[in-house]
Amino acid sequence: MEMLRRVAVIGLCMLLLASAGLFAAAMDTGTVKAEEGVSSVAENSYAHYLTQNPSASRPSEEILILAASFDDSCDAELEVGSWNGKDGVLLWKNSDGKVTWRFNVQESGYYRLCMTYCGYPGNGKEIGLEMRLDGEVPFSEVSKVELPRYWTDSEDGILIDKHGNESYARQEELDRWSQQWMRDAEGMHAEPYEFYLTEGVHELTLKALNEPVVLESLRFAQIEELPDYEQVQQTYRENSYQSAERSSVTQAEDTLYKNDSSLHAVADNSSAATQPTDPGKILINSIGGSSWSQVGQSITWKIYAPQTGLYTLAFRYRQNFLRGFSVYRCLYIDGKVPFKEASEIAFPYATGWSVCMPGGRETPYQFYLTEGWHELTLEVTLGPTTETQCILQEQLSLLNQMYRKII
């Protein structure tokens, strides 16, 4: 399944924030019927877990657990203190042990889990945790969940040798508080995991697998349903938003931060239109490529809106890695996906550099921005192929079961 996990590959040169102002894809596929005695869904999988309470509600109740108010711990080096601007947080200083919190549920149903955390000095790897509810791992996928660390270019900036050739800046870890919904790291499930909780008292246990971490809170809640673009347009009309008349350009190599240290800027000399460029020197002028291919990897830029209004986005990109296929990115503005269609922006295959305008050149999406600086993030996603690839993974698991049964 390694090929399936690496289908989202893109090389990005620059971001263009242009003044003014639908993409939809669907795929239908069948499933292979399992032989008698062979289950098409593993009993300890998330897919099987969801079948246990199919008619359960999704309560609006929010259950907030302050990390510092833990009830029990074992082998974990803990301290309640201050970290990166927040007081009363839980510093989990070693990469071992486990911590347990008790909490009360008023209404039975499915809930999602969001963690507010910050990296703590360690080995620089993603933070791995095992999750248990009432002493049991609810499904195999949460036997290891990963919280990304964040990285930024060193203050030294791009390195230049005596010949004027450039190389990418050294990556430094960024102490940044982040909210992370517990979700499938491989992207086989587009939405964050749902956990079934009955009315009453429960225990949540986290076990450290490889790295220390700082936790502020754990929150069982529901995610906000995204409006579709048509609904957002209606809001634009109701508020009489107007198209902006001025534009701004952001060079993609000038990143704010990313959640993987391998996502550093690179040099590309395949087109003289890629800026900056020089016929005799190596210059850093783009970011991405084959290193930007794993589901969940994200890059964030600061973009400037010269005036309040509606903008369209244009990306100058090169995607010649996956022949004949589009790859997908989820678009965030100031940490939020603005509408459903923005969760799977398609970058089609092209042999050279191209321009992608989300929504299409004829009817590009419009984004309302207030005057000033904003954060724009692109995150690798499987897009509309998620369901198909999930089915393929299930069928591969089925074939393995059948093979073992034959042996």
mmCIF file of C-alpha atoms in Angstrom:
data_model
loop_
_atom_site.group_PDB
_atom_site.id
_atom_site.type_symbol
_atom_site.label_atom_id
_atom_site.label_comp_id
_atom_site.label_asym_id
_atom_site.label_seq_id
_atom_site.Cartn_x
_atom_site.Cartn_y
_atom_site.Cartn_z
ATOM 1 C CA MET A 1 0.000 0.000 0.000
ATOM 2 C CA GLU A 2 3.022 2.324 -0.064
ATOM 3 C CA MET A 3 2.107 3.508 -3.565
ATOM 4 C CA LEU A 4 -1.394 4.368 -2.366
ATOM 5 C CA ARG A 5 -0.069 6.445 0.497
ATOM 6 C CA ARG A 6 2.255 8.404 -1.779
ATOM 7 C CA VAL A 7 -0.107 9.423 -4.542
ATOM 8 C CA ALA A 8 -0.340 13.035 -3.370
ATOM 9 C CA VAL A 9 2.794 14.617 -4.863
ATOM 10 C CA ILE A 10 3.213 18.182 -6.044
ATOM 11 C CA GLY A 11 5.975 20.646 -6.778
ATOM 12 C CA LEU A 12 4.939 24.227 -5.988
ATOM 13 C CA CYS A 13 6.771 27.298 -7.166
ATOM 14 C CA MET A 14 4.794 30.329 -6.080
ATOM 15 C CA LEU A 15 1.475 31.565 -4.732
ATOM 16 C CA LEU A 16 -0.381 34.385 -6.451
ATOM 17 C CA LEU A 17 -3.124 36.217 -4.589
ATOM 18 C CA ALA A 18 -5.144 37.767 -7.403
ATOM 19 C CA SER A 19 -8.035 40.186 -7.198
ATOM 20 C CA ALA A 20 -11.579 39.375 -8.523
ATOM 21 C CA GLY A 21 -14.125 36.761 -8.528
ATOM 22 C CA LEU A 22 -16.712 24.295 -9.337
ATOM 23 C CA PHE A 23 -14.697 21.631 -8.865
ATOM 24 C CA ALA A 24 -16.363 18.305 -8.065
ATOM 25 C CA ALA A 25 -15.254 14.742 -8.508
ATOM 26 C CA ALA A 26 -16.976 11.488 -7.698
ATOM 27 C CA MET A 27 -15.961 7.910 -8.062
ATOM 28 C CA ASP A 28 -18.183 4.824 -7.750
ATOM 29 C CA THR A 29 -16.727 1.428 -7.159
ATOM 30 C CA GLY A 30 -17.910 -1.969 -6.013
ATOM 31 C CA THR A 31 -16.613 -4.300 -3.356
ATOM 32 C CA VAL A 32 -15.465 -7.858 -3.594
ATOM 33 C CA LYS A 33 -17.678 -10.306 -1.740
ATOM 34 C CA ALA A 34 -15.868 -12.172 0.977
ATOM 35 C CA GLU A 35 -15.789 -15.922 1.061
ATOM 36 C CA GLU A 36 -17.638 -17.633 3.909
ATOM 37 C CA GLY A 37 -15.576 -17.566 7.084
ATOM 38 C CA VAL A 38 -13.464 -14.628 5.924
ATOM 39 C CA SER A 39 -14.413 -11.132 7.099
ATOM 40 C CA SER A 40 -13.824 -8.236 4.678
ATOM 41 C CA VAL A 41 -13.304 -5.890 7.650
ATOM 42 C CA ALA A 42 -10.821 -6.686 10.429
ATOM 43 C CA GLU A 43 -12.584 -7.026 13.776
ATOM 44 C CA ASN A 44 -10.166 -4.668 15.503
ATOM 45 C CA SER A 45 -10.345 -1.991 12.792
ATOM 46 C CA TYR A 46 -12.002 1.415 12.921
ATOM 47 C CA ALA A 47 -14.441 0.403 10.159
ATOM 48 C CA HIS A 48 -15.631 -2.532 12.273
ATOM 49 C CA TYR A 49 -15.778 -0.328 15.405
ATOM 50 C CA LEU A 50 -18.272 2.004 13.716
ATOM 51 C CA THR A 51 -20.629 -0.905 12.987
ATOM 52 C CA GLN A 52 -21.110 -1.649 16.691
ATOM 53 C CA ASN A 53 -23.441 1.302 17.360
ATOM 54 C CA PRO A 54 -24.721 2.389 13.934
ATOM 55 C CA SER A 55 -27.738 4.333 15.218
ATOM 56 C CA ALA A 56 -25.958 6.216 18.013
ATOM 57 C CA SER A 57 -26.430 9.963 18.165
ATOM 58 C CA ARG A 58 -23.744 12.637 18.011
ATOM 59 C CA PRO A 59 -24.452 14.842 21.049
ATOM 60 C CA SER A 60 -23.654 18.545 21.020
ATOM 61 C CA GLU A 61 -22.162 18.256 24.519
ATOM 62 C CA GLU A 62 -18.506 19.240 24.819
ATOM 63 C CA ILE A 63 -16.338 17.488 27.402
ATOM 64 C CA LEU A 64 -13.222 19.459 28.314
ATOM 65 C CA ILE A 65 -10.411 17.711 30.196
ATOM 66 C CA LEU A 66 -7.559 19.887 31.474
ATOM 67 C CA ALA A 67 -4.349 17.919 31.038
ATOM 68 C CA ALA A 68 -2.917 19.143 34.337
ATOM 69 C CA SER A 69 -5.857 17.598 36.223
ATOM 70 C CA PHE A 70 -4.817 14.011 35.527
ATOM 71 C CA ASP A 71 -5.982 11.310 37.936
ATOM 72 C CA ASP A 72 -3.239 8.701 37.645
ATOM 73 C CA SER A 73 0.146 8.117 36.031
ATOM 74 C CA CYS A 74 2.777 5.415 35.743
ATOM 75 C CA ASP A 75 6.468 5.854 34.811
ATOM 76 C CA ALA A 76 5.733 9.277 33.288
ATOM 77 C CA GLU A 77 7.945 12.212 34.307
ATOM 78 C CA LEU A 78 5.311 14.917 34.799
ATOM 79 C CA GLU A 79 5.307 18.534 35.883
ATOM 80 C CA VAL A 80 2.503 21.095 35.969
ATOM 81 C CA GLY A 81 3.906 24.452 34.968
ATOM 82 C CA SER A 82 4.256 27.049 32.214
ATOM 83 C CA TRP A 83 5.302 26.512 28.611
ATOM 84 C CA ASN A 84 5.394 28.762 25.568
ATOM 85 C CA GLY A 85 3.051 31.405 26.967
ATOM 86 C CA LYS A 86 0.550 29.094 28.695
ATOM 87 C CA ASP A 87 0.311 28.437 32.441
ATOM 88 C CA GLY A 88 -1.017 25.374 34.230
ATOM 89 C CA VAL A 89 -0.121 22.930 31.449
ATOM 90 C CA LEU A 90 1.200 19.381 31.744
ATOM 91 C CA LEU A 91 4.847 18.911 30.832
ATOM 92 C CA TRP A 92 5.400 15.243 29.987
ATOM 93 C CA LYS A 93 9.183 15.321 30.047
ATOM 94 C CA ASN A 94 10.089 11.747 29.147
ATOM 95 C CA SER A 95 9.116 9.487 26.284
ATOM 96 C CA ASP A 96 7.782 6.741 28.510
ATOM 97 C CA GLY A 97 4.920 5.963 30.867
ATOM 98 C CA LYS A 98 1.209 6.656 30.731
ATOM 99 C CA VAL A 99 -1.270 9.182 32.081
ATOM 100 C CA THR A 100 -4.962 8.671 32.889
ATOM 101 C CA TRP A 101 -7.827 11.161 33.170
ATOM 102 C CA ARG A 102 -11.358 10.436 34.411
ATOM 103 C CA PHE A 103 -14.292 12.322 32.916
ATOM 104 C CA ASN A 104 -18.067 12.241 32.973
ATOM 105 C CA VAL A 105 -20.379 11.877 29.957
ATOM 106 C CA GLN A 106 -23.905 13.286 30.220
ATOM 107 C CA GLU A 107 -25.274 11.778 26.996
ATOM 108 C CA SER A 108 -24.308 8.566 25.195
ATOM 109 C CA GLY A 109 -23.135 8.849 21.609
ATOM 110 C CA TYR A 110 -20.200 9.339 19.267
ATOM 111 C CA TYR A 111 -17.619 12.023 20.080
ATOM 112 C CA ARG A 112 -14.386 13.134 18.426
ATOM 113 C CA LEU A 113 -11.216 13.903 20.364
ATOM 114 C CA CYS A 114 -9.155 17.082 19.966
ATOM 115 C CA MET A 115 -5.814 17.607 21.747
ATOM 116 C CA THR A 116 -4.167 20.971 22.380
ATOM 117 C CA TYR A 117 -0.432 20.362 22.608
ATOM 118 C CA CYS A 118 3.035 21.736 22.014
ATOM 119 C CA GLY A 119 6.307 20.002 21.238
ATOM 120 C CA TYR A 120 8.857 19.446 24.020
ATOM 121 C CA PRO A 121 12.609 19.082 23.337
ATOM 122 C CA GLY A 122 13.291 15.526 22.214
ATOM 123 C CA ASN A 123 14.661 13.745 19.175
ATOM 124 C CA GLY A 124 12.687 15.778 16.653
ATOM 125 C CA LYS A 125 10.373 12.956 15.627
ATOM 126 C CA GLU A 126 6.594 13.100 15.437
ATOM 127 C CA ILE A 127 5.037 12.592 18.871
ATOM 128 C CA GLY A 128 3.632 9.067 19.106
ATOM 129 C CA LEU A 129 0.907 8.143 21.600
ATOM 130 C CA GLU A 130 -1.245 5.110 22.277
ATOM 131 C CA MET A 131 -4.842 5.808 23.290
ATOM 132 C CA ARG A 132 -7.022 3.694 25.552
ATOM 133 C CA LEU A 133 -10.621 4.151 26.692
ATOM 134 C CA ASP A 134 -11.531 2.448 29.958
ATOM 135 C CA GLY A 135 -8.336 0.416 29.767
ATOM 136 C CA GLU A 136 -8.861 -0.900 26.214
ATOM 137 C CA VAL A 137 -7.619 0.212 22.797
ATOM 138 C CA PRO A 138 -10.978 0.843 21.044
ATOM 139 C CA PHE A 139 -9.589 -0.007 17.581
ATOM 140 C CA SER A 140 -6.177 -0.804 16.153
ATOM 141 C CA GLU A 141 -5.611 2.553 14.448
ATOM 142 C CA VAL A 142 -5.285 4.379 17.797
ATOM 143 C CA SER A 143 -2.631 1.996 19.093
ATOM 144 C CA LYS A 144 -0.344 4.650 17.599
ATOM 145 C CA VAL A 145 -1.468 8.178 16.833
ATOM 146 C CA GLU A 146 0.974 10.875 15.805
ATOM 147 C CA LEU A 147 1.091 14.565 16.670
ATOM 148 C CA PRO A 148 3.281 16.548 14.267
ATOM 149 C CA ARG A 149 5.999 18.933 15.313
ATOM 150 C CA TYR A 150 6.426 22.221 13.468
ATOM 151 C CA TRP A 151 9.516 23.554 11.739
ATOM 152 C CA THR A 152 10.706 26.851 10.351
ATOM 153 C CA ASP A 153 13.744 28.144 8.489
ATOM 154 C CA SER A 154 16.705 29.145 10.627
ATOM 155 C CA GLU A 155 17.246 32.863 11.177
ATOM 156 C CA ASP A 156 20.481 32.435 9.202
ATOM 157 C CA GLY A 157 18.282 31.985 6.137
ATOM 158 C CA ILE A 158 19.368 30.561 2.798
ATOM 159 C CA LEU A 159 23.037 29.518 2.733
ATOM 160 C CA ILE A 160 25.242 30.914 -0.059
ATOM 161 C CA ASP A 161 28.643 29.536 -1.054
ATOM 162 C CA LYS A 162 31.581 31.527 -2.454
ATOM 163 C CA HIS A 163 30.324 31.037 -6.013
ATOM 164 C CA GLY A 164 26.916 32.496 -5.239
ATOM 165 C CA ASN A 165 25.101 29.152 -5.259
ATOM 166 C CA GLU A 166 22.303 28.800 -2.725
ATOM 167 C CA SER A 167 21.258 25.881 -0.529
ATOM 168 C CA TYR A 168 18.202 25.576 1.681
ATOM 169 C CA ALA A 169 18.083 27.047 5.174
ATOM 170 C CA ARG A 170 18.659 24.846 8.193
ATOM 171 C CA GLN A 171 15.395 23.712 9.787
ATOM 172 C CA GLU A 172 14.661 24.589 13.402
ATOM 173 C CA GLU A 173 11.796 23.325 15.532
ATOM 174 C CA LEU A 174 9.086 25.898 16.186
ATOM 175 C CA ASP A 175 7.472 25.927 19.640
ATOM 176 C CA ARG A 176 3.872 26.303 18.566
ATOM 177 C CA TRP A 177 0.633 25.423 20.322
ATOM 178 C CA SER A 178 -1.595 23.411 18.041
ATOM 179 C CA GLN A 179 -4.993 21.737 18.103
ATOM 180 C CA GLN A 180 -5.053 18.286 16.540
ATOM 181 C CA TRP A 181 -8.130 16.134 16.036
ATOM 182 C CA MET A 182 -7.269 12.467 16.438
ATOM 183 C CA ARG A 183 -7.387 11.108 12.896
ATOM 184 C CA ASP A 184 -6.020 8.490 10.519
ATOM 185 C CA ALA A 185 -2.399 9.311 9.680
ATOM 186 C CA GLU A 186 -2.671 7.468 6.339
ATOM 187 C CA GLY A 187 -5.708 9.450 5.232
ATOM 188 C CA MET A 188 -7.925 6.419 4.646
ATOM 189 C CA HIS A 189 -10.642 8.109 6.710
ATOM 190 C CA ALA A 190 -11.204 11.725 5.744
ATOM 191 C CA GLU A 191 -12.906 12.727 8.991
ATOM 192 C CA PRO A 192 -11.394 12.536 12.506
ATOM 193 C CA TYR A 193 -12.059 9.343 14.454
ATOM 194 C CA GLU A 194 -15.344 8.979 16.346
ATOM 195 C CA PHE A 195 -15.420 7.334 19.790
ATOM 196 C CA TYR A 196 -18.560 5.841 21.307
ATOM 197 C CA LEU A 197 -19.054 6.919 24.927
ATOM 198 C CA THR A 198 -21.902 5.786 27.147
ATOM 199 C CA GLU A 199 -23.432 7.965 29.842
ATOM 200 C CA GLY A 200 -21.359 7.894 33.029
ATOM 201 C CA VAL A 201 -17.732 8.014 34.148
ATOM 202 C CA HIS A 202 -14.938 6.951 31.767
ATOM 203 C CA GLU A 203 -11.151 6.828 31.736
ATOM 204 C CA LEU A 204 -8.903 8.152 28.979
ATOM 205 C CA THR A 205 -5.310 6.908 29.009
ATOM 206 C CA LEU A 206 -2.434 8.072 26.845
ATOM 207 C CA LYS A 207 0.815 6.142 26.673
ATOM 208 C CA ALA A 208 4.026 7.745 25.396
ATOM 209 C CA LEU A 209 5.673 5.812 22.570
ATOM 210 C CA ASN A 210 8.683 7.812 21.472
ATOM 211 C CA GLU A 211 8.760 11.535 22.345
ATOM 212 C CA PRO A 212 7.968 13.942 25.210
ATOM 213 C CA VAL A 213 5.095 16.420 24.830
ATOM 214 C CA VAL A 214 3.337 19.323 26.548
ATOM 215 C CA LEU A 215 -0.451 19.011 26.849
ATOM 216 C CA GLU A 216 -2.924 21.762 27.661
ATOM 217 C CA SER A 217 -6.262 19.997 27.189
ATOM 218 C CA LEU A 218 -8.160 17.088 25.693
ATOM 219 C CA ARG A 219 -11.650 17.785 24.382
ATOM 220 C CA PHE A 220 -14.395 15.405 23.304
ATOM 221 C CA ALA A 221 -16.689 17.304 20.939
ATOM 222 C CA GLN A 222 -18.144 17.428 17.429
ATOM 223 C CA ILE A 223 -16.450 19.074 14.472
ATOM 224 C CA GLU A 224 -18.181 21.962 12.771
ATOM 225 C CA GLU A 225 -19.821 20.948 9.492
ATOM 226 C CA LEU A 226 -18.373 22.877 6.570
ATOM 227 C CA PRO A 227 -20.714 24.852 4.312
ATOM 228 C CA ASP A 228 -20.482 24.236 0.586
ATOM 229 C CA TYR A 229 -19.244 26.971 -1.738
ATOM 230 C CA GLU A 230 -22.751 27.916 -2.856
ATOM 231 C CA GLN A 231 -23.696 28.681 0.759
ATOM 232 C CA VAL A 232 -20.543 30.771 1.192
ATOM 233 C CA GLN A 233 -21.353 32.719 -1.971
ATOM 234 C CA GLN A 234 -24.800 33.452 -0.581
ATOM 235 C CA THR A 235 -23.140 34.894 2.531
ATOM 236 C CA TYR A 236 -20.954 37.066 0.284
ATOM 237 C CA ARG A 237 -24.056 38.427 -1.456
ATOM 238 C CA GLU A 238 -25.938 39.024 1.793
ATOM 239 C CA ASN A 239 -23.007 41.031 3.172
ATOM 240 C CA SER A 240 -22.402 42.860 -0.131
ATOM 241 C CA TYR A 241 -18.757 41.808 -0.274
ATOM 242 C CA GLN A 242 -16.921 43.292 -3.254
ATOM 243 C CA SER A 243 -13.990 42.011 -5.290
ATOM 244 C CA ALA A 244 -10.626 43.410 -4.300
ATOM 245 C CA GLU A 245 -8.888 45.567 -6.905
ATOM 246 C CA ARG A 246 -5.312 45.027 -5.776
ATOM 247 C CA SER A 247 -3.187 41.866 -5.825
ATOM 248 C CA SER A 248 -0.167 40.473 -4.021
ATOM 249 C CA VAL A 249 2.339 37.731 -4.752
ATOM 250 C CA THR A 250 3.996 35.336 -2.295
ATOM 251 C CA GLN A 251 7.028 33.292 -3.280
ATOM 252 C CA ALA A 252 6.429 29.695 -2.188
ATOM 253 C CA GLU A 253 9.962 29.196 -0.911
ATOM 254 C CA ASP A 254 9.257 31.899 1.699
ATOM 255 C CA THR A 255 7.368 29.677 4.139
ATOM 256 C CA LEU A 256 6.110 30.526 7.600
ATOM 257 C CA TYR A 257 6.295 26.978 8.984
ATOM 258 C CA LYS A 258 5.680 23.320 8.059
ATOM 259 C CA ASN A 259 4.931 20.139 9.996
ATOM 260 C CA ASP A 260 7.807 18.076 8.579
ATOM 261 C CA SER A 261 11.494 19.032 8.614
ATOM 262 C CA SER A 262 11.997 17.463 5.171
ATOM 263 C CA LEU A 263 9.765 20.127 3.603
ATOM 264 C CA HIS A 264 12.500 22.611 2.866
ATOM 265 C CA ALA A 265 12.829 24.931 -0.126
ATOM 266 C CA VAL A 266 14.595 23.637 -3.248
ATOM 267 C CA ALA A 267 16.183 24.932 -6.451
ATOM 268 C CA ASP A 268 14.450 24.388 -9.795
ATOM 269 C CA ASN A 269 16.008 25.374 -13.118
ATOM 270 C CA SER A 270 13.462 23.776 -15.463
ATOM 271 C CA SER A 271 11.867 27.130 -16.344
ATOM 272 C CA ALA A 272 13.287 30.628 -16.706
ATOM 273 C CA ALA A 273 9.922 31.977 -15.526
ATOM 274 C CA THR A 274 10.493 30.559 -12.043
ATOM 275 C CA GLN A 275 11.740 33.386 -9.835
ATOM 276 C CA PRO A 276 14.402 33.994 -8.807
ATOM 277 C CA THR A 277 16.429 32.470 -11.635
ATOM 278 C CA ASP A 278 19.979 32.660 -12.959
ATOM 279 C CA PRO A 279 21.519 30.783 -15.919
ATOM 280 C CA GLY A 280 24.778 30.148 -14.114
ATOM 281 C CA LYS A 281 23.885 29.810 -10.429
ATOM 282 C CA ILE A 282 21.796 27.530 -8.246
ATOM 283 C CA LEU A 283 19.041 29.583 -6.617
ATOM 284 C CA ILE A 284 16.384 28.509 -4.133
ATOM 285 C CA ASN A 285 13.049 29.282 -5.805
ATOM 286 C CA SER A 286 10.414 26.621 -5.016
ATOM 287 C CA ILE A 287 9.304 24.058 -2.477
ATOM 288 C CA GLY A 288 7.786 20.586 -2.500
ATOM 289 C CA GLY A 289 8.365 17.805 -5.009
ATOM 290 C CA SER A 290 8.680 14.177 -4.017
ATOM 291 C CA SER A 291 9.290 15.089 -0.359
ATOM 292 C CA TRP A 292 5.790 16.587 -0.183
ATOM 293 C CA SER A 293 3.874 13.370 -0.775
ATOM 294 C CA GLN A 294 2.740 11.917 2.537
ATOM 295 C CA VAL A 295 -0.835 12.405 3.731
ATOM 296 C CA GLY A 296 -0.974 15.041 6.484
ATOM 297 C CA GLN A 297 2.193 16.927 5.495
ATOM 298 C CA SER A 298 1.459 20.642 5.390
ATOM 299 C CA ILE A 299 3.166 23.914 4.491
ATOM 300 C CA THR A 300 2.010 27.325 5.737
ATOM 301 C CA TRP A 301 2.726 30.757 4.238
ATOM 302 C CA LYS A 302 1.965 34.328 5.249
ATOM 303 C CA ILE A 303 0.000 36.079 2.515
ATOM 304 C CA TYR A 304 -0.890 39.759 2.396
ATOM 305 C CA ALA A 305 -4.301 41.134 1.440
ATOM 306 C CA PRO A 306 -3.757 44.779 0.418
ATOM 307 C CA GLN A 307 -7.429 45.608 1.005
ATOM 308 C CA THR A 308 -10.553 43.992 2.444
ATOM 309 C CA GLY A 309 -12.577 42.103 -0.163
ATOM 310 C CA LEU A 310 -12.937 38.969 -2.280
ATOM 311 C CA TYR A 311 -9.853 37.370 -3.787
ATOM 312 C CA THR A 312 -9.114 34.439 -6.052
ATOM 313 C CA LEU A 313 -6.032 32.280 -5.617
ATOM 314 C CA ALA A 314 -3.638 31.113 -8.302
ATOM 315 C CA PHE A 315 -0.818 28.630 -7.720
ATOM 316 C CA ARG A 316 2.071 28.231 -10.127
ATOM 317 C CA TYR A 317 3.005 24.576 -9.746
ATOM 318 C CA ARG A 318 4.594 21.553 -11.382
ATOM 319 C CA GLN A 319 3.086 18.091 -10.914
ATOM 320 C CA ASN A 320 4.823 15.685 -13.283
ATOM 321 C CA PHE A 321 5.352 12.976 -10.653
ATOM 322 C CA LEU A 322 2.082 11.039 -10.974
ATOM 323 C CA ARG A 323 1.437 10.571 -14.667
ATOM 324 C CA GLY A 324 -2.163 11.005 -15.741
ATOM 325 C CA PHE A 325 -3.550 11.712 -12.250
ATOM 326 C CA SER A 326 -4.402 14.743 -10.162
ATOM 327 C CA VAL A 327 -3.078 15.162 -6.648
ATOM 328 C CA TYR A 328 -4.951 16.961 -3.886
ATOM 329 C CA ARG A 329 -4.365 19.503 -1.165
ATOM 330 C CA CYS A 330 -6.652 20.696 1.619
ATOM 331 C CA LEU A 331 -6.637 24.493 1.803
ATOM 332 C CA TYR A 332 -6.757 26.328 5.131
ATOM 333 C CA ILE A 333 -6.964 30.090 5.617
ATOM 334 C CA ASP A 334 -6.075 31.243 9.113
ATOM 335 C CA GLY A 335 -6.331 27.653 10.317
ATOM 336 C CA LYS A 336 -9.806 26.918 8.926
ATOM 337 C CA VAL A 337 -11.101 25.258 5.767
ATOM 338 C CA PRO A 338 -13.388 27.964 4.300
ATOM 339 C CA PHE A 339 -15.836 25.557 2.581
ATOM 340 C CA LYS A 340 -16.184 21.891 1.615
ATOM 341 C CA GLU A 341 -14.716 22.190 -1.873
ATOM 342 C CA ALA A 342 -11.524 23.719 -0.455
ATOM 343 C CA SER A 343 -10.785 20.429 1.345
ATOM 344 C CA GLU A 344 -9.748 18.778 -1.936
ATOM 345 C CA ILE A 345 -8.106 21.245 -4.329
ATOM 346 C CA ALA A 346 -6.952 19.324 -7.412
ATOM 347 C CA PHE A 347 -3.555 19.850 -9.054
ATOM 348 C CA PRO A 348 -3.706 18.019 -12.404
ATOM 349 C CA TYR A 349 -0.782 16.254 -14.056
ATOM 350 C CA ALA A 350 1.290 18.424 -16.389
ATOM 351 C CA THR A 351 4.722 17.933 -17.910
ATOM 352 C CA GLY A 352 5.869 21.463 -17.094
ATOM 353 C CA TRP A 353 4.940 24.375 -14.893
ATOM 354 C CA SER A 354 1.233 25.249 -14.878
ATOM 355 C CA VAL A 355 -1.184 27.558 -13.087
ATOM 356 C CA CYS A 356 -3.958 26.157 -10.900
ATOM 357 C CA MET A 357 -6.869 28.371 -9.906
ATOM 358 C CA PRO A 358 -9.038 26.562 -7.330
ATOM 359 C CA GLY A 359 -12.520 26.256 -8.793
ATOM 360 C CA GLY A 360 -11.278 26.521 -12.384
ATOM 361 C CA ARG A 361 -10.307 29.428 -14.595
ATOM 362 C CA GLU A 362 -13.880 30.119 -15.681
ATOM 363 C CA THR A 363 -15.460 30.236 -12.205
ATOM 364 C CA PRO A 364 -12.626 30.394 -9.644
ATOM 365 C CA TYR A 365 -13.468 30.249 -5.964
ATOM 366 C CA GLN A 366 -13.531 33.560 -4.131
ATOM 367 C CA PHE A 367 -12.123 33.996 -0.638
ATOM 368 C CA TYR A 368 -13.047 36.841 1.685
ATOM 369 C CA LEU A 369 -9.990 38.369 3.340
ATOM 370 C CA THR A 370 -9.688 41.405 5.569
ATOM 371 C CA GLU A 371 -6.852 43.819 4.932
ATOM 372 C CA GLY A 372 -3.571 42.625 6.421
ATOM 373 C CA TRP A 373 -1.624 39.398 6.893
ATOM 374 C CA HIS A 374 -3.188 35.949 6.831
ATOM 375 C CA GLU A 375 -1.956 32.359 7.041
ATOM 376 C CA LEU A 376 -2.525 30.019 4.094
ATOM 377 C CA THR A 377 -1.875 26.284 4.498
ATOM 378 C CA LEU A 378 -1.850 23.438 1.987
ATOM 379 C CA GLU A 379 -2.056 19.905 3.430
ATOM 380 C CA VAL A 380 -1.607 16.646 1.527
ATOM 381 C CA THR A 381 -4.851 14.702 1.228
ATOM 382 C CA LEU A 382 -6.168 11.811 -0.852
ATOM 383 C CA GLY A 383 -9.135 13.937 -1.902
ATOM 384 C CA PRO A 384 -11.987 12.150 -3.714
ATOM 385 C CA THR A 385 -9.892 8.973 -3.977
ATOM 386 C CA THR A 386 -10.112 8.417 -0.195
ATOM 387 C CA GLU A 387 -13.064 6.020 -0.317
ATOM 388 C CA THR A 388 -11.624 4.059 -3.242
ATOM 389 C CA GLN A 389 -8.251 3.627 -1.574
ATOM 390 C CA CYS A 390 -9.932 2.598 1.678
ATOM 391 C CA ILE A 391 -11.814 -0.096 -0.249
ATOM 392 C CA LEU A 392 -8.584 -1.232 -1.910
ATOM 393 C CA GLN A 393 -6.919 -1.509 1.482
ATOM 394 C CA GLU A 394 -9.833 -3.563 2.817
ATOM 395 C CA GLN A 395 -9.669 -5.874 -0.200
ATOM 396 C CA LEU A 396 -5.920 -6.297 0.253
ATOM 397 C CA SER A 397 -6.561 -7.253 3.872
ATOM 398 C CA LEU A 398 -9.225 -9.704 2.668
ATOM 399 C CA LEU A 399 -6.812 -11.295 0.199
ATOM 400 C CA ASN A 400 -4.245 -11.694 2.964
ATOM 401 C CA GLN A 401 -6.855 -13.398 5.174
ATOM 402 C CA MET A 402 -7.822 -15.745 2.327
ATOM 403 C CA TYR A 403 -4.163 -16.504 1.649
ATOM 404 C CA ARG A 404 -3.546 -17.377 5.299
ATOM 405 C CA LYS A 405 -6.679 -19.529 5.330
ATOM 406 C CA ILE A 406 -5.457 -21.448 2.260
ATOM 407 C CA ILE A 407 -2.011 -21.957 3.795
#
